[in-house]
Each structure stands twice: as C-alpha cells, then as structure tokens.
Short mmCIF file of C-alpha atoms and ligand atoms in Angstrom, two decimals:
data_model
loop_
_atom_site.label_atom_id
_atom_site.label_comp_id
_atom_site.label_asym_id
_atom_site.label_seq_id
_atom_site.Cartn_x
_atom_site.Cartn_y
_atom_site.Cartn_z
CA UNK A 1 16.38 -7.75 41.22
CA UNK A 2 19.77 -6.16 40.55
CA UNK A 3 22.45 -7.58 40.49
CA UNK A 4 20.75 -10.97 39.95
CA UNK A 5 19.05 -9.47 36.93
CA UNK A 6 21.26 -7.52 34.62
CA UNK A 7 19.42 -6.63 31.45
CA UNK A 8 22.68 -5.86 29.70
CA UNK A 9 23.85 -9.48 29.96
CA UNK A 10 22.10 -10.56 26.79
CA UNK A 11 23.29 -7.51 24.89
CA UNK A 12 26.98 -8.26 25.25
CA UNK A 13 27.75 -9.48 21.72
CA UNK A 14 26.18 -9.45 18.29
CA UNK A 15 25.69 -13.21 18.00
CA UNK A 16 23.84 -13.27 21.30
CA UNK A 17 21.71 -10.30 20.31
CA UNK A 18 20.90 -12.13 17.09
CA UNK A 19 19.80 -15.20 19.03
CA UNK A 20 17.35 -13.37 21.26
CA UNK A 21 15.93 -10.91 18.72
CA UNK A 22 12.15 -10.67 18.85
CA UNK A 23 11.56 -9.33 15.32
CA UNK A 24 13.28 -9.66 12.02
CA UNK A 25 12.74 -8.92 8.35
CA UNK A 26 12.57 -11.36 5.48
CA UNK A 27 12.12 -10.68 1.76
CA UNK A 28 8.75 -12.42 1.97
CA UNK A 29 7.45 -9.71 4.32
CA UNK A 30 7.30 -7.10 1.59
CA UNK A 31 4.92 -6.01 -1.08
CA UNK A 32 6.24 -3.53 -3.60
CA UNK A 33 4.06 -0.66 -4.83
CA UNK A 34 4.54 -0.12 -8.56
CA UNK A 35 3.52 2.90 -10.63
CA UNK A 36 2.57 2.16 -14.21
CA UNK A 37 2.24 4.51 -17.18
CA UNK A 38 1.27 4.25 -20.84
CA UNK A 39 4.03 4.24 -23.44
CA UNK A 40 7.06 2.15 -24.25
CA UNK A 41 10.53 1.97 -22.83
CA UNK A 42 9.73 4.50 -20.11
CA UNK A 43 11.28 4.65 -16.68
CA UNK A 44 10.51 8.06 -15.22
CA UNK A 45 11.85 9.13 -11.86
CA UNK A 46 9.22 10.71 -9.61
CA UNK A 47 10.67 14.10 -8.62
CA UNK A 48 9.42 14.00 -5.01
CA UNK A 49 10.41 10.32 -4.62
CA UNK A 50 14.12 10.09 -5.47
CA UNK A 51 15.15 6.78 -7.03
CA UNK A 52 11.52 5.66 -7.41
CA UNK A 53 10.03 5.33 -10.86
CA UNK A 54 6.98 5.05 -13.05
CA UNK A 55 7.31 2.28 -15.61
CA UNK A 56 5.72 1.55 -18.94
CA UNK A 57 4.31 -1.96 -19.45
CA UNK A 58 7.33 -3.36 -21.28
CA UNK A 59 9.70 -2.24 -18.53
CA UNK A 60 7.43 -3.22 -15.68
CA UNK A 61 7.66 -6.85 -16.72
CA UNK A 62 11.42 -6.77 -16.33
CA UNK A 63 11.12 -5.01 -13.00
CA UNK A 64 8.68 -7.61 -11.67
CA UNK A 65 10.98 -10.44 -12.81
CA UNK A 66 13.84 -8.78 -10.98
CA UNK A 67 11.71 -8.40 -7.85
CA UNK A 68 10.72 -12.06 -8.02
CA UNK A 69 14.38 -13.06 -8.34
CA UNK A 70 15.32 -11.23 -5.14
CA UNK A 71 12.47 -12.87 -3.20
CA UNK A 72 9.55 -10.45 -3.42
CA UNK A 73 6.26 -12.37 -3.35
CA UNK A 74 3.77 -9.57 -3.97
CA UNK A 75 3.37 -6.37 -5.96
CA UNK A 76 0.74 -3.68 -5.49
CA UNK A 77 -0.18 -1.96 -8.73
CA UNK A 78 -1.13 1.68 -9.30
CA UNK A 79 -1.70 3.36 -12.62
CA UNK A 80 -1.23 6.93 -13.80
CA UNK A 81 -4.20 7.65 -16.00
CA UNK A 82 -4.01 10.03 -18.92
CA UNK A 83 -5.87 13.28 -18.32
CA UNK A 84 -8.31 12.87 -21.21
CA UNK A 85 -9.51 9.54 -19.78
CA UNK A 86 -10.54 10.99 -16.44
CA UNK A 87 -14.14 11.78 -15.53
CA UNK A 88 -16.29 12.05 -12.42
CA UNK A 89 -17.43 8.42 -12.60
CA UNK A 90 -14.15 6.61 -13.13
CA UNK A 91 -15.51 4.96 -16.26
CA UNK A 92 -12.00 4.21 -17.48
CA UNK A 93 -11.31 2.17 -14.36
CA UNK A 94 -13.22 -0.95 -15.37
CA UNK A 95 -12.37 -1.10 -19.09
CA UNK A 96 -11.09 -4.46 -20.24
CA UNK A 97 -8.20 -2.78 -22.01
CA UNK A 98 -7.47 -0.15 -19.40
CA UNK A 99 -3.90 0.35 -18.30
CA UNK A 100 -4.39 -1.55 -15.04
CA UNK A 101 -6.04 -4.49 -16.75
CA UNK A 102 -3.27 -4.65 -19.36
CA UNK A 103 -0.62 -4.44 -16.63
CA UNK A 104 -2.19 -7.30 -14.69
CA UNK A 105 -2.24 -9.52 -17.79
CA UNK A 106 1.35 -8.67 -18.72
CA UNK A 107 2.69 -9.33 -15.25
CA UNK A 108 0.64 -12.48 -14.85
CA UNK A 109 1.98 -13.90 -18.07
CA UNK A 110 5.61 -13.08 -17.35
CA UNK A 111 5.79 -13.92 -13.62
CA UNK A 112 2.77 -16.15 -13.00
CA UNK A 113 3.64 -17.01 -9.40
CA UNK A 114 3.91 -13.43 -8.19
CA UNK A 115 0.92 -12.37 -6.07
CA UNK A 116 -0.65 -9.47 -7.92
CA UNK A 117 -2.47 -6.95 -5.78
CA UNK A 118 -4.28 -4.01 -7.30
CA UNK A 119 -5.32 -0.65 -5.95
CA UNK A 120 -9.06 -0.16 -6.19
CA UNK A 121 -10.03 3.49 -5.91
CA UNK A 122 -11.36 6.24 -8.11
CA UNK A 123 -8.79 8.95 -7.52
CA UNK A 124 -6.34 8.25 -10.38
CA UNK A 125 -9.36 8.12 -12.73
CA UNK A 126 -11.30 11.00 -11.24
CA UNK A 127 -11.34 14.41 -12.86
CA UNK A 128 -11.70 15.72 -9.29
CA UNK A 129 -8.88 13.61 -7.84
CA UNK A 130 -11.27 12.21 -5.25
CA UNK A 131 -11.81 8.60 -4.27
CA UNK A 132 -15.51 8.78 -4.98
CA UNK A 133 -18.08 10.25 -7.31
CA UNK A 134 -18.51 13.95 -6.61
CA UNK A 135 -21.84 15.75 -6.38
CA UNK A 136 -21.68 19.41 -5.37
CA UNK A 137 -19.07 19.30 -2.66
CA UNK A 138 -20.02 15.81 -1.46
CA UNK A 139 -18.47 12.43 -2.15
CA UNK A 140 -21.24 9.93 -2.88
CA UNK A 141 -20.82 6.69 -0.99
CA UNK A 142 -23.14 4.03 -2.40
CA UNK A 143 -22.87 5.14 -6.02
CA UNK A 144 -19.10 4.94 -5.69
CA UNK A 145 -19.34 1.38 -4.39
CA UNK A 146 -20.95 0.33 -7.66
CA UNK A 147 -17.94 1.61 -9.62
CA UNK A 148 -15.47 0.09 -7.15
CA UNK A 149 -17.14 -3.28 -7.54
CA UNK A 150 -16.95 -3.11 -11.33
CA UNK A 151 -13.31 -2.09 -11.07
CA UNK A 152 -12.47 -4.95 -8.70
CA UNK A 153 -14.28 -7.43 -10.94
CA UNK A 154 -12.35 -6.24 -14.00
CA UNK A 155 -9.09 -6.68 -12.08
CA UNK A 156 -10.10 -10.21 -11.12
CA UNK A 157 -11.01 -10.98 -14.73
CA UNK A 158 -7.60 -9.73 -15.85
CA UNK A 159 -5.88 -12.05 -13.38
CA UNK A 160 -5.37 -10.14 -10.12
CA UNK A 161 -5.00 -12.31 -7.04
CA UNK A 162 -5.97 -9.70 -4.48
CA UNK A 163 -7.87 -6.45 -4.87
CA UNK A 164 -7.04 -3.66 -2.46
CA UNK A 165 -9.75 -1.03 -2.00
CA UNK A 166 -8.09 2.14 -0.70
CA UNK A 167 -11.03 4.52 -1.00
CA UNK A 168 -12.62 4.34 2.48
CA UNK A 169 -16.25 4.32 1.29
CA UNK A 170 -18.55 2.53 3.76
CA UNK A 171 -19.69 -0.91 2.67
CA UNK A 172 -17.35 -1.21 -0.27
CA UNK A 173 -15.82 -4.46 0.93
CA UNK A 174 -19.25 -6.09 1.08
CA UNK A 175 -20.18 -4.72 -2.30
CA UNK A 176 -16.92 -5.96 -3.88
CA UNK A 177 -17.17 -9.33 -2.14
CA UNK A 178 -20.72 -9.88 -3.41
CA UNK A 179 -19.75 -8.93 -6.93
CA UNK A 180 -16.78 -11.30 -6.90
CA UNK A 181 -18.90 -14.15 -5.50
CA UNK A 182 -21.71 -13.56 -7.99
CA UNK A 183 -19.21 -13.80 -10.82
CA UNK A 184 -17.48 -16.95 -9.65
CA UNK A 185 -14.34 -15.31 -8.29
CA UNK A 186 -14.51 -17.11 -4.96
CA UNK A 187 -10.76 -17.17 -4.42
CA UNK A 188 -9.90 -13.55 -5.05
CA UNK A 189 -8.66 -11.95 -1.86
CA UNK A 190 -9.54 -8.53 -0.56
CA UNK A 191 -6.87 -6.56 1.21
CA UNK A 192 -8.82 -3.71 2.69
CA UNK A 193 -7.25 -0.40 3.54
CA UNK A 194 -9.66 -0.53 6.47
CA UNK A 195 -7.64 1.84 8.58
CA UNK A 196 -6.56 4.63 6.32
CA UNK A 197 -6.02 8.03 7.82
CA UNK A 198 -6.52 11.41 6.19
CA UNK A 199 -2.79 11.86 6.31
CA UNK A 200 -0.46 14.60 5.21
CA UNK A 201 2.13 12.03 4.19
CA UNK A 202 0.53 11.16 0.83
CA UNK A 203 1.83 14.21 -1.06
CA UNK A 204 4.58 12.58 -3.14
CA UNK A 205 2.26 9.71 -4.16
CA UNK A 206 -0.24 12.21 -5.49
CA UNK A 207 2.60 13.72 -7.54
CA UNK A 208 3.47 10.27 -8.82
CA UNK A 209 -0.05 9.64 -10.09
CA UNK A 210 -1.11 13.22 -10.63
CA UNK A 211 -4.07 12.54 -8.34
CA UNK A 212 -4.24 15.52 -5.98
CA UNK A 213 -7.80 16.33 -4.91
CA UNK A 214 -8.99 19.23 -7.04
CA UNK A 215 -10.99 20.72 -4.18
CA UNK A 216 -11.21 20.18 -0.44
CA UNK A 217 -9.54 17.25 1.27
CA UNK A 218 -10.33 13.61 2.02
CA UNK A 219 -11.46 14.07 5.62
CA UNK A 220 -15.08 13.08 5.01
CA UNK A 221 -13.99 9.57 4.13
CA UNK A 222 -10.46 8.90 5.41
CA UNK A 223 -10.01 8.66 9.18
CA UNK A 224 -9.21 11.46 11.59
CA UNK A 225 -5.65 10.97 12.82
CA UNK A 226 -6.67 11.88 16.35
CA UNK A 227 -8.60 8.61 16.63
CA UNK A 228 -7.53 5.19 17.74
CA UNK A 229 -10.49 3.01 18.81
CA UNK A 230 -12.29 3.89 15.61
CA UNK A 231 -9.64 1.80 13.84
CA UNK A 232 -10.85 -1.35 15.56
CA UNK A 233 -14.41 -0.68 14.45
CA UNK A 234 -13.29 -0.06 10.86
CA UNK A 235 -11.24 -3.26 10.79
CA UNK A 236 -13.96 -5.40 12.34
CA UNK A 237 -16.64 -4.23 9.96
CA UNK A 238 -14.41 -4.89 6.95
CA UNK A 239 -13.61 -8.39 8.18
CA UNK A 240 -17.33 -9.07 8.56
CA UNK A 241 -17.89 -7.78 5.05
CA UNK A 242 -15.38 -10.25 3.66
CA UNK A 243 -11.91 -8.72 3.83
CA UNK A 244 -9.02 -11.19 4.09
CA UNK A 245 -6.19 -8.82 5.00
CA UNK A 246 -6.47 -5.55 6.89
CA UNK A 247 -4.15 -2.67 6.14
CA UNK A 248 -3.11 0.26 8.30
CA UNK A 249 -1.85 3.36 6.55
CA UNK A 250 0.44 5.31 6.90
CA UNK A 251 3.15 3.37 8.75
CA UNK A 252 5.49 4.90 11.26
CA UNK A 253 3.07 7.38 12.84
CA UNK A 254 0.41 4.69 13.28
CA UNK A 255 2.20 1.81 14.99
CA UNK A 256 0.02 2.16 18.10
CA UNK A 257 -3.00 1.49 15.92
CA UNK A 258 -1.34 -1.50 14.29
CA UNK A 259 -0.57 -3.00 17.70
CA UNK A 260 -4.17 -2.50 18.83
CA UNK A 261 -5.35 -4.40 15.79
CA UNK A 262 -2.80 -7.14 16.35
CA UNK A 263 -4.27 -7.62 19.82
CA UNK A 264 -7.89 -7.45 18.81
CA UNK A 265 -8.51 -8.79 15.32
CA UNK A 266 -7.42 -12.09 13.92
CA UNK A 267 -6.44 -11.82 10.31
CA UNK A 268 -3.19 -10.96 8.55
CA UNK A 269 -2.22 -7.34 8.98
CA UNK A 270 -0.48 -5.15 6.47
CA UNK A 271 1.02 -1.73 6.97
CA UNK A 272 1.80 0.81 4.26
CA UNK A 273 4.90 2.90 4.71
CA UNK A 274 3.72 5.71 2.49
CA UNK A 275 5.37 8.07 0.05
CA UNK A 276 5.95 10.93 2.51
CA UNK A 277 7.78 8.59 4.85
CA UNK A 278 9.99 7.50 1.99
CA UNK A 279 10.71 11.02 0.80
CA UNK A 280 11.49 12.34 4.28
CA UNK A 281 14.23 9.81 4.79
CA UNK A 282 15.60 10.30 1.28
CA UNK A 283 15.81 14.05 1.89
CA UNK A 284 17.45 13.75 5.30
CA UNK A 285 19.93 11.18 4.00
CA UNK A 286 20.82 13.40 1.07
CA UNK A 287 21.67 16.19 3.49
CA UNK A 288 23.80 13.75 5.46
CA UNK A 289 21.59 14.19 8.52
CA UNK A 290 20.52 10.53 8.82
CA UNK A 291 22.11 7.25 7.83
CA UNK A 292 19.78 6.07 5.08
CA UNK A 293 20.19 2.32 5.40
CA UNK A 294 20.23 2.17 9.17
CA UNK A 295 17.17 4.37 9.63
CA UNK A 296 15.35 2.48 6.87
CA UNK A 297 15.97 -0.86 8.58
CA UNK A 298 15.02 0.50 11.99
CA UNK A 299 11.72 1.79 10.64
CA UNK A 300 10.92 -1.43 8.81
CA UNK A 301 11.73 -3.61 11.81
CA UNK A 302 9.58 -1.38 14.02
CA UNK A 303 6.61 -2.25 11.81
CA UNK A 304 7.26 -5.95 12.30
CA UNK A 305 7.66 -5.39 16.03
CA UNK A 306 4.34 -3.55 16.14
CA UNK A 307 2.60 -6.52 14.53
CA UNK A 308 2.78 -6.27 10.76
CA UNK A 309 2.68 -9.47 8.73
CA UNK A 310 3.09 -7.60 5.45
CA UNK A 311 4.85 -4.32 4.76
CA UNK A 312 4.14 -2.27 1.67
CA UNK A 313 7.19 -0.10 1.20
CA UNK A 314 9.02 1.86 -1.46
CA UNK A 315 12.19 0.75 0.36
CA UNK A 316 11.51 -2.97 -0.18
CA UNK A 317 14.14 -3.47 -2.86
CA UNK A 318 16.83 -1.57 -0.93
CA UNK A 319 16.01 -3.41 2.27
CA UNK A 320 16.06 -6.85 0.65
CA UNK A 321 19.46 -6.12 -0.87
CA UNK A 322 20.77 -5.33 2.61
CA UNK A 323 19.23 -8.49 4.05
CA UNK A 324 21.03 -10.77 1.67
C1 PBG B 1 -5.50 6.49 -3.25
C2 PBG B 1 -4.27 6.11 -2.56
C3 PBG B 1 -3.40 7.01 -1.94
C4 PBG B 1 -2.31 6.28 -1.50
C5 PBG B 1 -2.54 4.93 -1.85
N1 PBG B 1 -3.78 4.85 -2.48
C6 PBG B 1 -3.47 8.47 -1.82
C7 PBG B 1 -4.64 9.11 -1.21
O1 PBG B 1 -5.43 8.50 -0.50
O2 PBG B 1 -4.79 10.29 -1.46
C8 PBG B 1 -1.12 6.88 -0.82
C9 PBG B 1 0.14 6.09 -0.86
C10 PBG B 1 1.38 6.84 -0.54
O3 PBG B 1 1.37 8.02 -0.15
O4 PBG B 1 2.43 6.22 -0.70
N2 PBG B 1 -6.64 5.82 -3.06
#
C-alpha cells in the first residue's frame, strides 16, 4: 500500500534496473535464417529486406564462420531454387546434390560445431509456390508428407542437426520422425513450425525465395490468425508425433500465443520474427520515424519476456553486435 510500496523505487538508476531485470538477450538465444543461391561469389541484397542478403555457397561459408565468431549457435537454411528445377512434386528437394544438401555439407565441413537447421517445405521447389502437392485447387496432405519425409531424410544424410518442417501439413512430424528412425537418424531433432499462422507478414520472404503462391493463399493449411486455443492443440499433437522444439510464427503479433504455450507445453519454444516484421522496422527507421536499434531490442526482449527460448530473427547479427 502506498507509500509503503513505491513501484518506482527499483527504477531509480540503471544499475538497479539491471539487477532486477526479468528478461535479457544473449547471443545464444538466436538462430539466423540464411538464404542460399546457386553461383559463385554472390551476395545479393533482397530488395524488400534492406541489408539482408542471399549468398552463394562459397560466401555462405564465410558468413557462417563470422556468425560463429560472434556467438551464434544455430543457423536456419533456406534455398532459392532455380525456376527450371521446380515442379508440382518438389522432386528437386530430396536430391543428394541439391542446393540445400550441398549447403549443409559445406557449412558442416567449415563450422562443424554450428547447429544446422533446415527448412523442410515444398514451396521453394513448387511450381505453384505452395507448401504441398497441388491437385485441382487442393493441397494434398498425405502425399505431401511422403515428399517432406524424403526431404528431411536427405537433409539428415547431408549432415543437418535439426530439420524444421514449416509446411503445416497434418501428420508430417510423425511421418518425418518415422522416416528418420527407420534410417538410423535417432538423434536428428525436429523443430516443428507447429503454430504457423496464415500471415500477411511473409511477403518479403517470398520475394527473397521467389516463392509466392501462384494461386489462392495458404489458409487451408496455415492457421487462422483469429485463433488462439487451436495453437495449443497444434503444439501438443506435434510433440506427441516426435517434435523436439515448437515454433510460433510470426513473432510480435503472436506473443499471447507464445505465452499460452509456455504455460501449457513443456519443450523448448522458438519464435520466428518474420520478414515483414524486419522490413517494417527498416522502412520506419529509414524515414526517421523510429529508432532502429532501440525498437529492435525492445521487440526482441519482448519475445524473451513472452517465453521464447530461441529467436529466429533477421536482426540477430545487429542485435548481437549491440549486446557486446
Ligand atoms: C515456407 C516458409 C515461409 C516462411 C518460412 N518458411 C513462407 C510461407 O509460409 O509462405 C516465412 C518467413 C518470413 O517471412 O520471414 N514454408
């Protein structure tokens, strides 16, 4: 009761605020999404993601070394697939010498201790830009799971530590888990994008990989952003199917969902601060409307506060520089 309790007392100086802080960021909290392209000596800026790049294999190795040196412990790999290699069935996605498989091997050999996570989904490989096999105007669930399992297995064979299915087909975690077990990959983790919303914040990412859906949208498989309890059901079923880490995506607009999961499921939680979130801040900062670094840190800390163990963010490198 006032004046016995004065909440401002512990806010009086920075050192005291530092002592009583409830959340903080550490370089080990981050995983860094990386976009990979064919070619040599390429570092292409993504127009809708200022200061974020696609790298060819030779350059990506240097980038991953640099990330390791500043304290990053995990990278999440995405590939931009050449148009002529795309089809409805994602057949390129499980080739031994596909771009993803080559990237995994290169990174593994140059920075062996880095945790390599790989995106498992059809969209960069799909001539329709969808996360599943298309028939008529439908996305086929179980047939897609077969391809996803082959893709995950090929990533494991190339040396991935964790596969990250981001497609939102039902039962894909079980299907991938069984395939990995049957092939002796007992220790490969699955980070499931269990709670992935049909969000409007993915636009710049789809530019980065040239993976816009050719027709319709992703609402028959990704979650409706009006829903909250459904997230718990999604997470629980993926954990039962063998997921090791559960991801919520996007970030900032979904912190309520992340906190629900923190309270109700017991496995490490990741959140993905997606491309649209990155680009919005870059644009506002460029106009001088927001302080880039301060808003970036506030957003990242809010994810920790909400319950994230791991944050996938295009800001990781910038944030880690500020932390040190
Ligand atoms: C595709 C995938 C998407 C993202 C990660 N994996 C796009 C989508 O679902 O359309 C979005 C990431 C971002 O916007 O940063 N399976």
